Short mmCIF file of C-alpha atoms in Angstrom, two decimals:
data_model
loop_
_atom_site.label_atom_id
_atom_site.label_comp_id
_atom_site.label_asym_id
_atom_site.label_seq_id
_atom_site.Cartn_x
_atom_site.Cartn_y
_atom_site.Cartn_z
CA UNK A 1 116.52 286.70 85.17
CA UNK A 2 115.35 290.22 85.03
CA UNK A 3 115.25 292.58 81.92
CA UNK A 4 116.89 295.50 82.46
CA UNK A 5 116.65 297.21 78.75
CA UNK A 6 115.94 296.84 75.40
CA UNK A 7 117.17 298.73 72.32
CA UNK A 8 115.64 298.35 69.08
CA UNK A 9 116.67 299.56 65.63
CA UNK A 10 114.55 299.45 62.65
CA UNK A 11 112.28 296.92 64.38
CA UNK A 12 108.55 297.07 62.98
CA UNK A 13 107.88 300.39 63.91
CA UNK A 14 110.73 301.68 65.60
CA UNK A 15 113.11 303.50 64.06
CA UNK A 16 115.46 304.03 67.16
CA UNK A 17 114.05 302.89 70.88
CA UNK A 18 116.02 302.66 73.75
CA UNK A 19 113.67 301.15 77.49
CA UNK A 20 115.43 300.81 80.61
CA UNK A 21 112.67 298.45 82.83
CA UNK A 22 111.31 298.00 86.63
CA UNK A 23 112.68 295.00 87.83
CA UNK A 24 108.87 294.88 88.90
CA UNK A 25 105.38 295.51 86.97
CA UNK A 26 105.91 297.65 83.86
CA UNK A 27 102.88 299.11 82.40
CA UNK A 28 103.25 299.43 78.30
CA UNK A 29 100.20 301.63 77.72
CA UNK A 30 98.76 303.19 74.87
CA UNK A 31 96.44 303.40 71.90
CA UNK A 32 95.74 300.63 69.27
CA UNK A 33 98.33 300.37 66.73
CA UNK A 34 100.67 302.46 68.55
CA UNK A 35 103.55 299.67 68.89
CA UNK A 36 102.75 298.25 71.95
CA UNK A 37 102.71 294.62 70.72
CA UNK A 38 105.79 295.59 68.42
CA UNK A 39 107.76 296.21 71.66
CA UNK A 40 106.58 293.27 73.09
CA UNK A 41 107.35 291.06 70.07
CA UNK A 42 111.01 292.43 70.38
CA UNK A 43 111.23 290.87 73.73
CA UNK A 44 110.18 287.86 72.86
CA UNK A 45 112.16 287.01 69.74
CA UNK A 46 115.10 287.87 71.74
CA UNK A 47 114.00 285.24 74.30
CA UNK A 48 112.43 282.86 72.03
CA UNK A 49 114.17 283.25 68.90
CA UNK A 50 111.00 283.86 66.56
CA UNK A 51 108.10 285.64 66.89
CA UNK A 52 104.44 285.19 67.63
CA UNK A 53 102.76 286.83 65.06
CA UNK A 54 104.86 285.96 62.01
CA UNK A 55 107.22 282.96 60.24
CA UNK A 56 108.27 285.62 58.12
CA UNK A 57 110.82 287.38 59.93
CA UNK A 58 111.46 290.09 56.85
CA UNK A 59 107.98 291.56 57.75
CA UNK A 60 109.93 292.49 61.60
CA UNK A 61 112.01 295.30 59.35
CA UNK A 62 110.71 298.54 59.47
CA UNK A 63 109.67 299.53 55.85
CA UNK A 64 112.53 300.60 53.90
CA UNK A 65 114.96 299.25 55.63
CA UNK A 66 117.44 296.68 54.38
CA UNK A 67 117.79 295.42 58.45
CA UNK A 68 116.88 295.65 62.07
CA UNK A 69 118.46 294.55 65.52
CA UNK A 70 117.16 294.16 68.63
CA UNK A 71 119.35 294.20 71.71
CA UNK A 72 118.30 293.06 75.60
CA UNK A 73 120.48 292.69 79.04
CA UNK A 74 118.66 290.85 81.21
CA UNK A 75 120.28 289.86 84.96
CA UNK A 76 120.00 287.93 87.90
CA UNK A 77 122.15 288.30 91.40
CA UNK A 78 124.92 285.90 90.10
CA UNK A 79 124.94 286.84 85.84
CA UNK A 80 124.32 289.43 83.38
CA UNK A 81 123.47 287.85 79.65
CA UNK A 82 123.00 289.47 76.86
CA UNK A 83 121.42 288.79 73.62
CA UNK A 84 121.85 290.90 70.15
CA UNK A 85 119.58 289.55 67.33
CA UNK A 86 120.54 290.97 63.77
CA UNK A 87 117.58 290.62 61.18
CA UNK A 88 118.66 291.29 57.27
CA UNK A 89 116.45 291.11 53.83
CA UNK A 90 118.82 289.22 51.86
CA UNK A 91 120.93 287.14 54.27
CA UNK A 92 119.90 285.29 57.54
CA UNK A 93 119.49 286.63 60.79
CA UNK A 94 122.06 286.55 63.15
CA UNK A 95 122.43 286.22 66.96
CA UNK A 96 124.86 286.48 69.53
CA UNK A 97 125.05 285.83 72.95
CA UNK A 98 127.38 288.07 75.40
CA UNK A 99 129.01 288.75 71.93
CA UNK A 100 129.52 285.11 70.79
CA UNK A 101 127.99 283.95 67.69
CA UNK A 102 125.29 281.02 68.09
CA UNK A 103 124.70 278.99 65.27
CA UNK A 104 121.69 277.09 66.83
CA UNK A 105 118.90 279.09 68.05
CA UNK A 106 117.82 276.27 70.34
CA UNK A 107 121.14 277.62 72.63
CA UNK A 108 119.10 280.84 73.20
CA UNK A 109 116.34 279.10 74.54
CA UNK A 110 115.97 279.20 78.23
CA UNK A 111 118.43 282.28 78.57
CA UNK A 112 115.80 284.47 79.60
CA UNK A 113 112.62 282.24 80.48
CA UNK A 114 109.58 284.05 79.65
CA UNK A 115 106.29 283.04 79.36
CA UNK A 116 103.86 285.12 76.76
CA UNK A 117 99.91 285.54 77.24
CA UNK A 118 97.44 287.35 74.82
CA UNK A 119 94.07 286.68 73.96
CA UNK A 120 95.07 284.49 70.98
CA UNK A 121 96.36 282.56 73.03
CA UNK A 122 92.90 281.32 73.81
CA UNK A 123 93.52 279.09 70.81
CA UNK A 124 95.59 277.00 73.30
CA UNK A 125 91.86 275.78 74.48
CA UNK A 126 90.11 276.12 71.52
CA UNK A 127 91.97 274.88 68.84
CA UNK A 128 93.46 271.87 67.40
CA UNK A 129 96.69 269.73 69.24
CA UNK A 130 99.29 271.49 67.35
CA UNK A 131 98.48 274.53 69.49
CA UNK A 132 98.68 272.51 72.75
CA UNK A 133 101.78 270.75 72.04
CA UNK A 134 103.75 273.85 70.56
CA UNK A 135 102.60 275.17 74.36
CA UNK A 136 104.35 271.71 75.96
CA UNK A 137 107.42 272.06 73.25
CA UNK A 138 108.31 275.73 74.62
CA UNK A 139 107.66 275.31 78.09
CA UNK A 140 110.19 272.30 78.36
CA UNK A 141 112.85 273.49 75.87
CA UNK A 142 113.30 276.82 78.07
CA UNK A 143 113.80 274.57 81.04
CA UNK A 144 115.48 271.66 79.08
CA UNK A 145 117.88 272.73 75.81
CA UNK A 146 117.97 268.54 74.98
CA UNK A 147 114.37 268.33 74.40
CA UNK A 148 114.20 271.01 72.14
CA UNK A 149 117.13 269.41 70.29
CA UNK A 150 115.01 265.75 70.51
CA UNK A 151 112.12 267.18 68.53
CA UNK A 152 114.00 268.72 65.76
CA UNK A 153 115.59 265.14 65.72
CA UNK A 154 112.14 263.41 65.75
CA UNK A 155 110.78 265.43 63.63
CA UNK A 156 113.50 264.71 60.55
CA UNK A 157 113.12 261.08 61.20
CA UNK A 158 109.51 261.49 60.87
CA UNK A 159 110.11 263.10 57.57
CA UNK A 160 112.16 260.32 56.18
CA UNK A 161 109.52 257.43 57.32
CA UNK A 162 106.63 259.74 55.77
CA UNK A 163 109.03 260.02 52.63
CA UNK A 164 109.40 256.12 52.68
CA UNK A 165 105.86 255.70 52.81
CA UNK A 166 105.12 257.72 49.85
CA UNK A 167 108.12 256.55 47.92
CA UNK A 168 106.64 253.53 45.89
CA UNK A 169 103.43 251.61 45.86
CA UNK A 170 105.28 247.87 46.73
CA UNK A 171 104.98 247.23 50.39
CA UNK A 172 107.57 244.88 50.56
CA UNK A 173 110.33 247.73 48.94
CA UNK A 174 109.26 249.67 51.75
CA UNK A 175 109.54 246.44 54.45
CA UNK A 176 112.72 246.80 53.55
CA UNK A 177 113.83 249.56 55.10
CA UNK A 178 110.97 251.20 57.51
CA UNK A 179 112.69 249.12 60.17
CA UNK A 180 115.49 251.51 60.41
CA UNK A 181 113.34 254.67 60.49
CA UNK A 182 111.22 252.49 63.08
CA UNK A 183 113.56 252.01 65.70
CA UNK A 184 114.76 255.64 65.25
CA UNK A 185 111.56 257.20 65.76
CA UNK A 186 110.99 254.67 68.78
CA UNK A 187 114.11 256.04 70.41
CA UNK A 188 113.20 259.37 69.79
CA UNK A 189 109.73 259.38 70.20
CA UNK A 190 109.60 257.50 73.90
CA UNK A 191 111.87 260.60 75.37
CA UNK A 192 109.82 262.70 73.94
CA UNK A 193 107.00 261.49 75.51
CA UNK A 194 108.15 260.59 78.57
CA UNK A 195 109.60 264.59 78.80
CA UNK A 196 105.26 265.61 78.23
CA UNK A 197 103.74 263.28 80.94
CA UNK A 198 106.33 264.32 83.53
CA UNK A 199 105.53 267.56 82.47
CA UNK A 200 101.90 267.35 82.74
CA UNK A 201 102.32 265.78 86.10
CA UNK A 202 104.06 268.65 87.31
CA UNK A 203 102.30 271.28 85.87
CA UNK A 204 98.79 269.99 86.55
CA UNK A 205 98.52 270.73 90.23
CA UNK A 206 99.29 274.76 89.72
CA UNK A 207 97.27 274.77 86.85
CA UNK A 208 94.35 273.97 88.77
CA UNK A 209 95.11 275.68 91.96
CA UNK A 210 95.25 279.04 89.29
CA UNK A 211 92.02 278.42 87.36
CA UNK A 212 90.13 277.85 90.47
CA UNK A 213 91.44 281.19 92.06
CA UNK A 214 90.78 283.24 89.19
CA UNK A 215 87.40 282.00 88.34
CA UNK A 216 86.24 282.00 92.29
CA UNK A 217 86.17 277.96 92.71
CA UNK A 218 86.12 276.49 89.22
CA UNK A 219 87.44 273.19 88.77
CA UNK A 220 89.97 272.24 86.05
CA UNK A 221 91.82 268.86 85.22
CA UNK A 222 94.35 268.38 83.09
CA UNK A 223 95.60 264.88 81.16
CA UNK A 224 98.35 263.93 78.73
CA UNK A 225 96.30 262.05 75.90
CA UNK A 226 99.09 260.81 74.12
CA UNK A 227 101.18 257.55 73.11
CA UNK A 228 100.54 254.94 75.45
CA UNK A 229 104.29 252.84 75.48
CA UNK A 230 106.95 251.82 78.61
CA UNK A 231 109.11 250.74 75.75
CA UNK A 232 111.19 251.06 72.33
CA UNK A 233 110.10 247.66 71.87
CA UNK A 234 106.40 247.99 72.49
CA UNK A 235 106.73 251.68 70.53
CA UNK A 236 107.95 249.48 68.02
CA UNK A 237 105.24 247.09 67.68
CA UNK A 238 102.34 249.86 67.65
CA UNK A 239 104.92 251.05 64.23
CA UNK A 240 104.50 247.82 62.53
CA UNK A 241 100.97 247.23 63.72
CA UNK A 242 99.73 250.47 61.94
CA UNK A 243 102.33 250.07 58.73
CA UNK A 244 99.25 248.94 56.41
CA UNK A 245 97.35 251.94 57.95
CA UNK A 246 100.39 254.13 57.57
CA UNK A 247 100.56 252.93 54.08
CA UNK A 248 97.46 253.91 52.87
CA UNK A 249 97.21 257.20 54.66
CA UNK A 250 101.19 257.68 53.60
CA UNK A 251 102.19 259.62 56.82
CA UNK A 252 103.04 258.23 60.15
CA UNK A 253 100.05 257.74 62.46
CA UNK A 254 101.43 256.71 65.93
CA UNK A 255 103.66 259.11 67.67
CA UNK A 256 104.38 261.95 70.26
CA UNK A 257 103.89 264.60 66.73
CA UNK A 258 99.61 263.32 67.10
CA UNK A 259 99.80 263.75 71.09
CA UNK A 260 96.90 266.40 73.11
CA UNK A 261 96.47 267.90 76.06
CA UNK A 262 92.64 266.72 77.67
CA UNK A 263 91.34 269.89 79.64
CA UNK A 264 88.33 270.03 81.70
CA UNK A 265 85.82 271.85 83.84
CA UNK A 266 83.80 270.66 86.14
CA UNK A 267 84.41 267.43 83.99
CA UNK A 268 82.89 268.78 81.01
CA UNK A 269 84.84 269.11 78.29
CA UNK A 270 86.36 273.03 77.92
CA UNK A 271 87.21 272.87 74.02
CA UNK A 272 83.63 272.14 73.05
CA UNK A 273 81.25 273.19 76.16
CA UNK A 274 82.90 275.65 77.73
CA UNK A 275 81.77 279.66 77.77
CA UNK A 276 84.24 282.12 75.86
CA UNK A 277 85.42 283.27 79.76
CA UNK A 278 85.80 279.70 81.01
CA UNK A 279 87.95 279.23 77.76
CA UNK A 280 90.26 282.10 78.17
CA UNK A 281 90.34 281.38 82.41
CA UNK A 282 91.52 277.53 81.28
CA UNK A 283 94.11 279.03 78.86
CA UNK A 284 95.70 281.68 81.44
CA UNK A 285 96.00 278.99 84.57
CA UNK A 286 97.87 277.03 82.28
CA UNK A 287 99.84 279.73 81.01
CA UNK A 288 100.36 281.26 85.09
CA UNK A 289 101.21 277.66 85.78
CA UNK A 290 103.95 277.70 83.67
CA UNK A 291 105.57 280.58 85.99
CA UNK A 292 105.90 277.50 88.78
CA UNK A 293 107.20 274.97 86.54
CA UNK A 294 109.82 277.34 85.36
CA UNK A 295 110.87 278.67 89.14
CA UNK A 296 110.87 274.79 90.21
CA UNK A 297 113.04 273.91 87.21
CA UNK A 298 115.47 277.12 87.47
CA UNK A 299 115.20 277.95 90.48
CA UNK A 300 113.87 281.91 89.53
CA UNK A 301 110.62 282.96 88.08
CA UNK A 302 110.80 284.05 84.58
CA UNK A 303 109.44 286.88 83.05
CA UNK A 304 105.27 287.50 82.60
CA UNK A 305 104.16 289.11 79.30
CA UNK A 306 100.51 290.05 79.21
CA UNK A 307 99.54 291.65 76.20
CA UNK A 308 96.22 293.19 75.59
CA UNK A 309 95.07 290.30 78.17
CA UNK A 310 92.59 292.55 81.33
CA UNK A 311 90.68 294.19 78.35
CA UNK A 312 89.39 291.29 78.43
CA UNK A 313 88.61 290.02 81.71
CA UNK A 314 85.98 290.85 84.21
CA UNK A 315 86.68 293.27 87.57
CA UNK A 316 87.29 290.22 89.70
CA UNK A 317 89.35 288.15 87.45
CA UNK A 318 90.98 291.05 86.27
CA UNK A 319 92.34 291.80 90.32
CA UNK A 320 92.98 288.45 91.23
CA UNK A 321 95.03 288.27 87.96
CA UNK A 322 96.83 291.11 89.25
CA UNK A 323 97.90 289.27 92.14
CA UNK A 324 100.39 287.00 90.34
CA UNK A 325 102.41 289.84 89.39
CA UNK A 326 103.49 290.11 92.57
CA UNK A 327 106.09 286.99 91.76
CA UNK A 328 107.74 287.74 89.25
CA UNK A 329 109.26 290.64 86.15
CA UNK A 330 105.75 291.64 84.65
CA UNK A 331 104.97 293.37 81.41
CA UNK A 332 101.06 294.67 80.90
CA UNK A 333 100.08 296.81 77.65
CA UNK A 334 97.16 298.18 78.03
CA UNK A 335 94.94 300.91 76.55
CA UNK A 336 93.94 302.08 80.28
CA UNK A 337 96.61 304.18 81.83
CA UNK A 338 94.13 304.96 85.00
CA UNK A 339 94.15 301.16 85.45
CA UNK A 340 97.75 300.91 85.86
CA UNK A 341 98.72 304.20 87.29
CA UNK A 342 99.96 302.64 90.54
CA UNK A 343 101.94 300.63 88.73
CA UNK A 344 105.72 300.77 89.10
CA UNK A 345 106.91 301.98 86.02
CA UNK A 346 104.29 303.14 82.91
CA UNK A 347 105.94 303.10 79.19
CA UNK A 348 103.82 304.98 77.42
CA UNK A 349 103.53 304.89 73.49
CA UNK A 350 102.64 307.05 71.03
CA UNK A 351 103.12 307.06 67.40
CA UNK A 352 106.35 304.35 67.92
CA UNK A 353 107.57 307.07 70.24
CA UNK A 354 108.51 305.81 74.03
CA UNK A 355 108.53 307.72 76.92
CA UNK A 356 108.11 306.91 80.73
CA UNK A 357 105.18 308.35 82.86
CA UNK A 358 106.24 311.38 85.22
CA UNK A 359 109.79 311.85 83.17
#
């Protein structure tokens, strides 16, 4: 899928904002805190369904305002889909798809696969699991709606064995029970991780191949470190073996919600040894990796975001960077309009206001 437009009302700080796109590279470029992020937030909360910056999706309406919408038609040779997201102060937001209502925003995922890099984003690296398996949880839910699904399931039957734990300070009330919560978070839990490795299998090779590219012959490897199970029935038995461990601690300390992502360079460590650039080089192979996980999966590349991401890259990486965007629906803000004036199509910002280079 291609995006063809956007329109955006009341969004952060556009008051009215109609973009018709290149099916190519488009260049979003102007100065800091013109709205250049803003725009590309829009894009991805129509794709995603939430934003990257904030949980707090009131802060998306432009000040004053009682609500905002955001609009996109994105196509392909065989469909056109498009996605309306409605965003109100007192009532929840709402979304439709080619004009239908969806009630679960999991059904939006996938639509229009995208995959988002800035330089916080170097927190995928540097930061704790969380960050790495939010990273595996999108990837796979824009390829695979179930999974997405799976983890909102896991994760309320994780809630209710934490719960159980906490509930009373007689182990044998909670022996009682946990069993039940056990075997559902066995089920659950397996898929889940089964749906990671495969997907760290797959995505390993291109992550590599990308980091060694951009860095000039750097080697990275990539591991699941996670639960270590063929079975529900050996899941099971790491549950009960860690219940008096569980018990003290009163949370749930086996599972897919603990799993990591091992990265390395050169075999060193990247999280703790590696330089700043080797951190952010790791963090954008995996990201650009994504790209062929998502064209294997759908059979088309999804969209590229990179926001605010050559500003901080050397010449070299910065050109061999530039390469990828050959394969695929790119979007580049940038401060630098002389660095992207070849580009195909320049937005260019100023003050919330849009207009397109040489119009």
């Amino acid at each position: 899928m291609k995006l063809q437009s956007i329109r955006l009302k009341n969004f952060r700080s556009y008051s009215n904002a109609d973009v018709f796109f290149s099916p190519d590279v488009n260049s979003i470029v102007g100065k800091n805190a013109q709205g250049k992020t803003n725009l590309i937030e829009a894009i991805y909360f129509a794709c995603i369904g939430k934003s990257f910056r904030t949980s707090k999706e009131k802060e998306l309406i432009k000040w004053g305002e009682e609500r905002a919408s955001i609009s996109i038609v994105a196509k392909n040779e065989f469909r056109e889909k498009k996605i309306d997201v409605i965003l109100q102060k007192s009532q929840k937001k709402i979304v439709r798809m080619d004009g239908i209502n969806i009630r679960r925003i999991g059904d939006v995922l996938g639509e229009v696969p995208i995959v988002f890099f800035s330089p916080d984003e170097l927190k995928l690296v540097k930061e704790s699991p969380e960050e790495r398996r939010r990273f595996m949880n999108i990837d796979i839910s824009q390829t695979n709606k179930r999974y997405f699904y799976l983890i909102s399931r896991y994760e309320k039957i994780l809630d209710n064995r934490n719960k159980l734990l906490k509930s009373t300070q007689n182990k044998d009330v909670i022996l009682e029970t946990i069993d039940i919560w056990n075997k559902a978070l066995a089920s659950a839990g397996l898929k889940i991780a089964n749906e990671r490795k495969q997907f760290i299998r797959e995505i390993a090779p291109y992550a590599e191949k990308a980091n060694e590219f951009i860095s000039n012959g750097e080697k990275l490897q990539i591991a699941y470190k996670g639960i270590d199970v063929e079975s529900e029935e050996e899941y099971i038995k790491k549950l009960e073996k860690s219940f008096d461990k569980d018990f003290k601690l009163g949370f749930t300390s086996y599972g897919p919600h603990r799993d990591d992502i091992d990265i390395f360079l050169n075999g060193v460590e990247v999280k703790s040894f590696g330089s700043q650039g080797q951190q952010r080089t790791a963090a954008l192979s995996l990201k650009l990796a994504e790209l062929e996980i998502i064209r294997e999966r759908t059979g088309e590349y999804p969209i590229l975001i990179l926001d605010d991401v050559f500003s901080e890259l050397d010449e070299n990486r910065r050109k061999r960077l530039l390469k990828f965007t050959n394969r695929c629906q790119t979007f580049i803000t940038t401060t630098d309009i002389n660095f992207t004036q070849s580009l195909a199509n320049n937005i260019i910002i100023d003050d919330g206001k849009i207009s397109i280079a040489g119009h």
